[in-house]
Amino acid sequence: MLLQTLSQPFINRLLAYAKEYNNTPVVVVPLGQEQGPFARKRIQEFRKIGGWVVLENCHLYSSWMGELDEIIEETELIPYMEKDRLSPEFRLWLTSESDPCIPITILQKSVKCVYNPVTGVKATMLKAYREIVNSKESLEEYVSHKKMGDWNKLFMGLTFFHAILLERKRRGSVGLNGICEFTDMDFELSKRTLYKLLEESTTFPFEALKKATLDYYGVHVFDERDKKYLRLLLDKFYLSLIHICRCRRYAVCRSRW
């Protein structure tokens, strides 16, 4: 069981781990209303063929936790009844916030992992680069970009922008006026968009990159002053300064941050 906050999705890291671990098949089921029968069907299917079933956000479907407890107990009894029906490669992963709706029996039977996000701008930026270096596929994709110079600098700017927002969110009302649940998924989507737009565009896609990034992060912002701050921060740390450096053919930019 992975205990996490909603602002720190762990699914991408789990999928990457599954790919490295013998390319294990994985199915992710976001739990919510009417998802119980589908989740049960997937568990029963993967128990036979092998693979991982990930039930995401268990705390959002509290009414189904009793049935999930029964499914886990039923799975435990299979080796004593019909050994052929349970694959040794089967794993059931649960992600949830710490919530009283999770039955104590599930917690007792689970191997519990708690994800604590890093704090600080420097640590957040280093984490983004470590994730690329630690994954062979991500590293090959990073270094093979057609416009390596632009991509390298813009990725650094995006990482800086993301780290500042997470740090401000952590400081609550001191950092931002409203509650803004920025996540690693916002960064991942922005990174994918940056990579694709930069590779496909014949000109520097300044406005397209700005709009796409604001769309991903802006869905969490409801205060008008926070929205204005988001646009100013993006201009300063993500696009404008780096665009100026590019126009100067990457001469050392002496602007003060």
mmCIF file of C-alpha atoms in Angstrom:
data_model
loop_
_atom_site.group_PDB
_atom_site.id
_atom_site.type_symbol
_atom_site.label_atom_id
_atom_site.label_comp_id
_atom_site.label_asym_id
_atom_site.label_seq_id
_atom_site.Cartn_x
_atom_site.Cartn_y
_atom_site.Cartn_z
ATOM 1 C CA MET A 1 0.000 0.000 0.000
ATOM 2 C CA LEU A 2 1.310 3.434 -0.974
ATOM 3 C CA LEU A 3 0.275 6.187 1.421
ATOM 4 C CA GLN A 4 0.483 9.528 -0.319
ATOM 5 C CA THR A 5 -1.107 12.948 -0.595
ATOM 6 C CA LEU A 6 -3.284 13.820 -3.558
ATOM 7 C CA SER A 7 -0.753 16.413 -4.639
ATOM 8 C CA GLN A 8 1.974 13.806 -5.155
ATOM 9 C CA PRO A 9 0.789 11.196 -7.673
ATOM 10 C CA PHE A 10 2.954 8.100 -7.490
ATOM 11 C CA ILE A 11 1.522 6.172 -10.418
ATOM 12 C CA ASN A 12 4.123 7.249 -13.007
ATOM 13 C CA ARG A 13 6.973 6.045 -10.812
ATOM 14 C CA LEU A 14 5.194 2.747 -10.242
ATOM 15 C CA LEU A 15 4.651 2.226 -13.980
ATOM 16 C CA ALA A 16 8.320 2.959 -14.667
ATOM 17 C CA TYR A 17 9.334 0.427 -12.011
ATOM 18 C CA ALA A 18 7.024 -2.200 -13.541
ATOM 19 C CA LYS A 19 8.620 -1.654 -16.954
ATOM 20 C CA GLU A 20 12.082 -2.199 -15.525
ATOM 21 C CA TYR A 21 10.870 -5.251 -13.590
ATOM 22 C CA ASN A 22 10.541 -7.732 -16.504
ATOM 23 C CA ASN A 23 8.123 -5.396 -18.314
ATOM 24 C CA THR A 24 5.318 -6.493 -15.989
ATOM 25 C CA PRO A 25 1.759 -5.796 -17.270
ATOM 26 C CA VAL A 26 -0.020 -3.179 -15.154
ATOM 27 C CA VAL A 27 -3.618 -1.997 -15.016
ATOM 28 C CA VAL A 28 -4.515 1.176 -13.104
ATOM 29 C CA VAL A 29 -8.070 1.526 -11.775
ATOM 30 C CA PRO A 30 -8.968 4.979 -10.367
ATOM 31 C CA LEU A 31 -11.533 4.192 -7.712
ATOM 32 C CA GLY A 32 -14.800 6.081 -7.572
ATOM 33 C CA GLN A 33 -18.513 5.436 -7.864
ATOM 34 C CA GLU A 34 -19.437 2.345 -9.912
ATOM 35 C CA GLN A 35 -15.790 1.254 -10.256
ATOM 36 C CA GLY A 36 -16.104 -1.631 -7.788
ATOM 37 C CA PRO A 37 -17.226 -4.357 -10.248
ATOM 38 C CA PHE A 38 -14.548 -3.327 -12.769
ATOM 39 C CA ALA A 39 -11.840 -3.426 -10.094
ATOM 40 C CA ARG A 40 -12.961 -6.873 -8.913
ATOM 41 C CA LYS A 41 -12.952 -8.197 -12.483
ATOM 42 C CA ARG A 42 -9.403 -6.928 -13.077
ATOM 43 C CA ILE A 43 -8.147 -8.470 -9.837
ATOM 44 C CA GLN A 44 -9.675 -11.836 -10.701
ATOM 45 C CA GLU A 45 -8.194 -11.674 -14.219
ATOM 46 C CA PHE A 46 -4.665 -10.729 -13.142
ATOM 47 C CA ARG A 47 -4.636 -13.305 -10.352
ATOM 48 C CA LYS A 48 -4.618 -15.967 -13.055
ATOM 49 C CA ILE A 49 -2.398 -14.463 -15.761
ATOM 50 C CA GLY A 50 -0.007 -12.523 -13.491
ATOM 51 C CA GLY A 51 0.648 -8.799 -13.368
ATOM 52 C CA TRP A 52 -0.015 -5.816 -11.169
ATOM 53 C CA VAL A 53 -3.375 -4.227 -10.368
ATOM 54 C CA VAL A 54 -3.191 -0.683 -8.993
ATOM 55 C CA LEU A 55 -6.271 0.639 -7.180
ATOM 56 C CA GLU A 56 -5.834 4.402 -7.068
ATOM 57 C CA ASN A 57 -7.266 6.704 -4.377
ATOM 58 C CA CYS A 58 -8.948 4.082 -2.198
ATOM 59 C CA HIS A 59 -10.021 6.757 0.304
ATOM 60 C CA LEU A 60 -12.408 8.195 -2.313
ATOM 61 C CA TYR A 61 -14.487 4.984 -2.403
ATOM 62 C CA SER A 62 -14.986 4.271 1.277
ATOM 63 C CA SER A 63 -18.226 2.314 0.707
ATOM 64 C CA TRP A 64 -16.302 -0.338 -1.270
ATOM 65 C CA MET A 65 -13.488 -0.918 1.232
ATOM 66 C CA GLY A 66 -15.394 -3.719 2.974
ATOM 67 C CA GLU A 67 -15.709 -5.626 -0.304
ATOM 68 C CA LEU A 68 -12.035 -5.017 -1.072
ATOM 69 C CA ASP A 69 -11.158 -6.538 2.296
ATOM 70 C CA GLU A 70 -13.147 -9.659 1.330
ATOM 71 C CA ILE A 71 -11.365 -9.858 -2.056
ATOM 72 C CA ILE A 72 -7.957 -9.729 -0.348
ATOM 73 C CA GLU A 73 -8.979 -12.414 2.138
ATOM 74 C CA GLU A 74 -10.265 -14.571 -0.737
ATOM 75 C CA THR A 75 -6.944 -14.121 -2.570
ATOM 76 C CA GLU A 76 -5.015 -15.247 0.523
ATOM 77 C CA LEU A 77 -6.985 -18.528 0.630
ATOM 78 C CA ILE A 78 -6.436 -19.446 -3.040
ATOM 79 C CA PRO A 79 -2.981 -21.105 -2.548
ATOM 80 C CA TYR A 80 -4.548 -23.512 -0.038
ATOM 81 C CA MET A 81 -7.446 -24.409 -2.339
ATOM 82 C CA GLU A 82 -6.458 -24.129 -6.013
ATOM 83 C CA LYS A 83 -2.784 -23.303 -6.509
ATOM 84 C CA ASP A 84 -3.122 -23.019 -10.292
ATOM 85 C CA ARG A 85 -5.504 -20.060 -9.966
ATOM 86 C CA LEU A 86 -2.950 -17.706 -8.398
ATOM 87 C CA SER A 87 0.057 -16.511 -10.421
ATOM 88 C CA PRO A 88 3.269 -15.886 -8.440
ATOM 89 C CA GLU A 89 3.674 -12.645 -10.441
ATOM 90 C CA PHE A 90 0.384 -11.173 -9.198
ATOM 91 C CA ARG A 91 0.587 -8.035 -7.049
ATOM 92 C CA LEU A 92 -2.159 -5.765 -5.743
ATOM 93 C CA TRP A 93 -1.152 -2.141 -5.145
ATOM 94 C CA LEU A 94 -3.312 0.346 -3.289
ATOM 95 C CA THR A 95 -2.797 4.105 -3.141
ATOM 96 C CA SER A 96 -4.581 6.175 -0.547
ATOM 97 C CA GLU A 97 -4.363 9.095 1.780
ATOM 98 C CA SER A 98 -4.233 8.282 5.472
ATOM 99 C CA ASP A 99 -7.940 7.849 6.114
ATOM 100 C CA PRO A 100 -10.032 6.026 8.762
ATOM 101 C CA CYS A 101 -12.166 4.436 6.016
ATOM 102 C CA ILE A 102 -9.323 1.990 5.203
ATOM 103 C CA PRO A 103 -10.044 -1.249 7.155
ATOM 104 C CA ILE A 104 -7.449 -2.075 9.782
ATOM 105 C CA THR A 105 -7.211 -5.638 8.411
ATOM 106 C CA ILE A 106 -6.020 -4.316 5.032
ATOM 107 C CA LEU A 107 -3.358 -2.228 6.754
ATOM 108 C CA GLN A 108 -2.195 -5.211 8.796
ATOM 109 C CA LYS A 109 -1.818 -7.392 5.701
ATOM 110 C CA SER A 110 -0.090 -4.746 3.586
ATOM 111 C CA VAL A 111 3.497 -3.687 3.128
ATOM 112 C CA LYS A 112 3.120 0.053 3.672
ATOM 113 C CA CYS A 113 5.168 2.692 1.852
ATOM 114 C CA VAL A 114 4.893 6.415 2.598
ATOM 115 C CA TYR A 115 5.934 8.925 -0.041
ATOM 116 C CA ASN A 116 7.350 12.122 1.430
ATOM 117 C CA PRO A 117 7.983 14.799 -1.214
ATOM 118 C CA VAL A 118 11.268 16.670 -1.156
ATOM 119 C CA THR A 119 11.278 20.261 0.051
ATOM 120 C CA GLY A 120 13.225 23.223 -1.241
ATOM 121 C CA VAL A 121 13.802 24.601 -4.735
ATOM 122 C CA LYS A 122 17.209 22.983 -5.185
ATOM 123 C CA ALA A 123 16.048 19.545 -3.988
ATOM 124 C CA THR A 124 12.992 19.624 -6.278
ATOM 125 C CA MET A 125 15.103 20.521 -9.311
ATOM 126 C CA LEU A 126 17.663 17.839 -8.528
ATOM 127 C CA LYS A 127 14.883 15.266 -8.192
ATOM 128 C CA ALA A 128 13.591 16.095 -11.680
ATOM 129 C CA TYR A 129 17.040 15.545 -13.196
ATOM 130 C CA ARG A 130 17.698 12.378 -11.160
ATOM 131 C CA GLU A 131 14.493 10.827 -12.490
ATOM 132 C CA ILE A 132 15.808 11.307 -16.021
ATOM 133 C CA VAL A 133 19.294 9.988 -15.250
ATOM 134 C CA ASN A 134 17.959 6.948 -13.371
ATOM 135 C CA SER A 135 15.771 5.878 -16.298
ATOM 136 C CA LYS A 136 17.612 4.642 -19.376
ATOM 137 C CA GLU A 137 14.658 5.372 -21.673
ATOM 138 C CA SER A 138 14.182 8.914 -20.320
ATOM 139 C CA LEU A 139 17.895 9.657 -20.588
ATOM 140 C CA GLU A 140 18.065 8.485 -24.205
ATOM 141 C CA GLU A 141 15.023 10.590 -25.060
ATOM 142 C CA TYR A 142 16.496 13.627 -23.311
ATOM 143 C CA VAL A 143 19.874 13.567 -25.094
ATOM 144 C CA SER A 144 18.436 12.695 -28.523
ATOM 145 C CA HIS A 145 16.281 15.817 -28.926
ATOM 146 C CA LYS A 146 16.672 17.466 -32.330
ATOM 147 C CA LYS A 147 17.104 20.909 -30.755
ATOM 148 C CA MET A 148 19.268 19.971 -27.808
ATOM 149 C CA GLY A 149 20.373 23.520 -26.998
ATOM 150 C CA ASP A 150 16.837 24.922 -26.792
ATOM 151 C CA TRP A 151 15.458 21.840 -25.053
ATOM 152 C CA ASN A 152 18.159 21.765 -22.384
ATOM 153 C CA LYS A 153 17.675 25.408 -21.355
ATOM 154 C CA LEU A 154 13.884 25.396 -21.543
ATOM 155 C CA PHE A 155 13.698 22.215 -19.491
ATOM 156 C CA MET A 156 15.850 23.843 -16.825
ATOM 157 C CA GLY A 157 13.509 26.847 -16.843
ATOM 158 C CA LEU A 158 10.423 24.655 -16.505
ATOM 159 C CA THR A 159 12.027 22.757 -13.635
ATOM 160 C CA PHE A 160 12.843 26.040 -11.875
ATOM 161 C CA PHE A 161 9.278 27.297 -12.405
ATOM 162 C CA HIS A 162 7.779 24.078 -11.024
ATOM 163 C CA ALA A 163 10.084 24.028 -7.987
ATOM 164 C CA ILE A 164 9.179 27.608 -7.032
ATOM 165 C CA LEU A 165 5.446 26.879 -7.243
ATOM 166 C CA LEU A 166 5.742 23.761 -5.076
ATOM 167 C CA GLU A 167 7.739 25.675 -2.485
ATOM 168 C CA ARG A 168 5.177 28.483 -2.400
ATOM 169 C CA LYS A 169 2.351 25.953 -2.088
ATOM 170 C CA ARG A 170 4.137 24.353 0.876
ATOM 171 C CA ARG A 171 4.190 27.697 2.682
ATOM 172 C CA GLY A 172 0.393 27.994 2.524
ATOM 173 C CA SER A 173 -1.130 31.467 2.687
ATOM 174 C CA VAL A 174 2.333 33.033 2.975
ATOM 175 C CA GLY A 175 3.245 31.750 -0.488
ATOM 176 C CA LEU A 176 -0.084 32.110 -2.324
ATOM 177 C CA ASN A 177 -3.473 33.658 -1.582
ATOM 178 C CA GLY A 178 -5.483 30.523 -2.314
ATOM 179 C CA ILE A 179 -4.965 26.778 -1.910
ATOM 180 C CA CYS A 180 -3.315 25.552 -5.115
ATOM 181 C CA GLU A 181 -2.774 21.799 -5.417
ATOM 182 C CA PHE A 182 0.069 21.811 -7.934
ATOM 183 C CA THR A 183 1.282 18.273 -8.674
ATOM 184 C CA ASP A 184 4.125 16.428 -10.349
ATOM 185 C CA MET A 185 1.631 15.539 -13.076
ATOM 186 C CA ASP A 186 1.449 19.228 -14.083
ATOM 187 C CA PHE A 187 5.208 19.188 -14.522
ATOM 188 C CA GLU A 188 5.120 15.911 -16.466
ATOM 189 C CA LEU A 189 2.455 17.178 -18.879
ATOM 190 C CA SER A 190 4.275 20.479 -19.365
ATOM 191 C CA LYS A 191 7.516 18.617 -20.035
ATOM 192 C CA ARG A 192 5.865 16.373 -22.645
ATOM 193 C CA THR A 193 4.294 19.384 -24.351
ATOM 194 C CA LEU A 194 7.583 21.295 -24.316
ATOM 195 C CA TYR A 195 9.434 18.355 -25.850
ATOM 196 C CA LYS A 196 6.877 17.851 -28.615
ATOM 197 C CA LEU A 197 6.291 21.516 -29.514
ATOM 198 C CA LEU A 198 9.984 22.294 -29.619
ATOM 199 C CA GLU A 199 10.730 19.283 -31.812
ATOM 200 C CA GLU A 200 7.913 19.889 -34.291
ATOM 201 C CA SER A 201 7.978 23.688 -34.531
ATOM 202 C CA THR A 202 10.092 25.452 -37.141
ATOM 203 C CA THR A 203 10.055 28.714 -35.162
ATOM 204 C CA PHE A 204 10.468 29.348 -31.467
ATOM 205 C CA PRO A 205 6.987 28.392 -30.018
ATOM 206 C CA PHE A 206 6.989 31.062 -27.295
ATOM 207 C CA GLU A 207 3.225 31.734 -27.031
ATOM 208 C CA ALA A 208 2.197 28.098 -27.493
ATOM 209 C CA LEU A 209 4.507 26.961 -24.692
ATOM 210 C CA LYS A 210 3.280 29.709 -22.406
ATOM 211 C CA LYS A 211 -0.403 28.933 -23.022
ATOM 212 C CA ALA A 212 0.027 25.157 -22.608
ATOM 213 C CA THR A 213 1.958 25.474 -19.340
ATOM 214 C CA LEU A 214 -0.537 27.982 -17.920
ATOM 215 C CA ASP A 215 -3.385 25.633 -18.844
ATOM 216 C CA TYR A 216 -1.840 22.741 -16.899
ATOM 217 C CA TYR A 217 -0.962 24.717 -13.769
ATOM 218 C CA GLY A 218 -3.809 27.224 -13.998
ATOM 219 C CA VAL A 219 -6.557 24.664 -13.306
ATOM 220 C CA HIS A 220 -5.470 24.691 -9.649
ATOM 221 C CA VAL A 221 -5.557 28.492 -9.323
ATOM 222 C CA PHE A 222 -8.790 30.347 -8.530
ATOM 223 C CA ASP A 223 -7.582 33.617 -7.022
ATOM 224 C CA GLU A 224 -7.090 36.345 -9.639
ATOM 225 C CA ARG A 225 -3.925 37.659 -7.985
ATOM 226 C CA ASP A 226 -2.451 34.162 -7.946
ATOM 227 C CA LYS A 227 -3.250 33.792 -11.647
ATOM 228 C CA LYS A 228 -1.453 37.052 -12.357
ATOM 229 C CA TYR A 229 1.525 35.913 -10.293
ATOM 230 C CA LEU A 230 1.604 32.630 -12.215
ATOM 231 C CA ARG A 231 1.811 34.456 -15.542
ATOM 232 C CA LEU A 232 4.548 36.801 -14.289
ATOM 233 C CA LEU A 233 6.554 33.937 -12.829
ATOM 234 C CA LEU A 234 6.301 31.963 -16.046
ATOM 235 C CA ASP A 235 7.469 34.950 -18.074
ATOM 236 C CA LYS A 236 10.426 35.587 -15.799
ATOM 237 C CA PHE A 237 11.773 32.141 -14.977
ATOM 238 C CA TYR A 238 10.535 29.934 -17.791
ATOM 239 C CA LEU A 239 10.304 31.763 -21.086
ATOM 240 C CA SER A 240 11.377 35.394 -21.336
ATOM 241 C CA LEU A 241 14.835 35.173 -19.780
ATOM 242 C CA ILE A 242 15.685 31.981 -21.656
ATOM 243 C CA HIS A 243 14.280 33.409 -24.899
ATOM 244 C CA ILE A 244 16.517 36.467 -24.481
ATOM 245 C CA CYS A 245 19.521 34.200 -23.940
ATOM 246 C CA ARG A 246 18.599 32.310 -27.091
ATOM 247 C CA CYS A 247 18.433 35.493 -29.128
ATOM 248 C CA ARG A 248 21.927 36.273 -27.905
ATOM 249 C CA ARG A 249 23.059 32.855 -29.121
ATOM 250 C CA TYR A 250 23.284 31.602 -25.549
ATOM 251 C CA ALA A 251 25.730 34.209 -24.437
ATOM 252 C CA VAL A 252 26.046 34.398 -20.683
ATOM 253 C CA CYS A 253 22.927 36.137 -19.462
ATOM 254 C CA ARG A 254 23.822 38.584 -16.731
ATOM 255 C CA SER A 255 20.284 39.542 -15.763
ATOM 256 C CA ARG A 256 19.587 39.367 -12.082
ATOM 257 C CA TRP A 257 16.911 36.888 -11.008
#
